[in-house]
Amino acid sequence: MSTFEESIYRLVVETSTNLPADVRRAISAAREAEDRATRAGLSLTTIAQNIGMAETNVSPICQDTGMPTFIVHTPVGANQIVMKKEIKNAIARATKDGKLRTNSVDSLTGANTGDNLGPGTPVIHFEQWERDEVDVRLILKGGGCENKNIQYSLPCELEGLGKAGRDLDGIRKCVLHAVYQAQGQGCSAGFIGVGIGGDRTTGYELAKQQLFREVEDVNPIPELQQLEEYIMDKANQLGIGTMGFGGNVTLLGCKAGVMNRLPASFFVSVAYNCWAYRRQGVLLDGSTHEIKEWIYEGGSAVPMSAGSADTAADEAGAASKRPEIVLRAPLTEEDVRQLKVGDVVILNGAMHTGRDALHKHLMDHDSPIDLNGGVIYHCGPVMLKDEEGWHVKAAGPTTSIREEPYQGDIMKRFGIRAVIGKGGMGPKTLAALREHGGVYLNAVGGAAQYYAECIKNVEGVDFMEFGIPEAMWHLNVEGFAAIVTMDSHGNSLHADVEQDSKAKLAQFKDPVFV
Ligand SMILES: O=C(O)C[C@H](O)C(=O)O
Ligand code: SF4
């Protein structure tokens, strides 16, 4: 392997497994701002533990290792064709080693390429510069937060905020709205990059580029510096909180950039990044391609609590007015009818993963196993196989709302009693929980190491043809902690937080930048 390929491999592993110092500082500050004995505080404790565990285990912070996106600056004359090939080799190797999930899926057939390579994956942007070194930056941005990106075309009308015009105040409203509409689904607390101007494509590119800035830097353009500070202040008054559980911290960073636009177009593009803000970079020697320096301060400079996986579960007891409730699957109707929003549940026993492909399949096919009393986990894990069998390398929840069209019907048809995911579900599922006797449990998004440790055994797998993330994994878990956010009595914490934050958003209707 060439030195360039080796250096890129190291960059990929570091990015996926070790959150940089500036991001850690932002998360630590959020922990300080949030009472530990709340749902948000509890989730931040789990997040902090997870960051420490990922570093120690050299395993993915989150199971969704995202769309690898590289920005490479090369000296004039460097062979970009060879570099591209070697970047791809490094990606395939990191995937084989379980540092990246198999994340490249054929959009028409649904087939997973298995090595993270394919049309459009990875994304590599080359730029030439007049220096001798090679600068390679990488961001691994997951699908859940990518789904919460949003683009506005000014002028427009925004719920809660009214008219947004073609000026700085209109931009202000769009950015606040972008944070509101993400709720907890992009694994808040998040970081946003804002691209002002451009066309639809370059606007989004500019937004994503902002995510390569340091969390603590100061915008050199005074208007944008003001905008960033304003958004940081006001977005954190929306009360959405970590995971959308409500709380004081909703946004960890806001970076805005500007470029020219066409007279007829005025786009504001927002790239939403989850707390698992994985970006790193290396400066390579121009001739040897050895790593000369890391671009962003390494994570090890800011230790996060790497304590035992029990800490969060212990704090969970304090976060709830009622003691935590320990249940063993399969569950009975009585088990789940006793649960109320806010309860902390510790699950033991059998759990089955299922996400988009499985839910669609189960609508008109039988299940390969008996799901009566069963627990479905919305999760697409990172798995590795050796002589002894399959091992879980990372296994946090995925965004549940995508299963909203199917979930209620499937629960009733197969007798499923609990669904675990993140971000909450909608009215159809809530009605089914009530009618059938079911519960929705919210796990901490991105806490892939924390949950992987709870999985004691992989009992089997079905539908491997869907690819590793979409297959139905049969797991045996111990001490899997999650919070009831939708119960069988018609209560949904997600609906409440959305309602509440909408009212708070409306406070920021009046012009600020005039
Ligand atoms: O694909 C996943 O595992 C998670 C995804 O990033 C999500 O946030 O829903
Ligand atoms: S699960 Fe959450 S933390 Fe992981 S990539 Fe998706 S949005 Fe980010």
Short mmCIF file of C-alpha atoms and ligand atoms in Angstrom, two decimals, residues 63-64 101 143-144 355 398-399 402 422, ligand 1:
data_model
loop_
_atom_site.label_atom_id
_atom_site.label_comp_id
_atom_site.label_asym_id
_atom_site.label_seq_id
_atom_site.Cartn_x
_atom_site.Cartn_y
_atom_site.Cartn_z
CA GLN A 63 -23.15 3.18 13.30
CA ASP A 64 -24.12 5.48 10.45
CA ARG A 101 -20.57 0.73 7.82
CA GLY A 143 -28.21 10.05 6.74
CA GLY A 144 -30.53 11.04 9.57
CA ARG A 355 -35.68 -0.67 9.34
CA THR A 398 -32.04 5.11 13.40
CA THR A 399 -34.74 7.75 12.76
CA ARG A 402 -39.49 6.77 8.18
CA LYS A 422 -35.11 7.73 17.91
O1 LIG B 1 -28.69 4.99 9.21
C1 LIG B 1 -28.59 5.04 10.44
O2 LIG B 1 -28.16 4.09 11.11
C2 LIG B 1 -29.02 6.23 11.23
C3 LIG B 1 -29.28 7.49 10.48
O3 LIG B 1 -28.15 8.28 10.40
C4 LIG B 1 -30.31 8.27 11.20
O4 LIG B 1 -29.98 9.25 11.87
O5 LIG B 1 -31.49 7.93 11.07
#
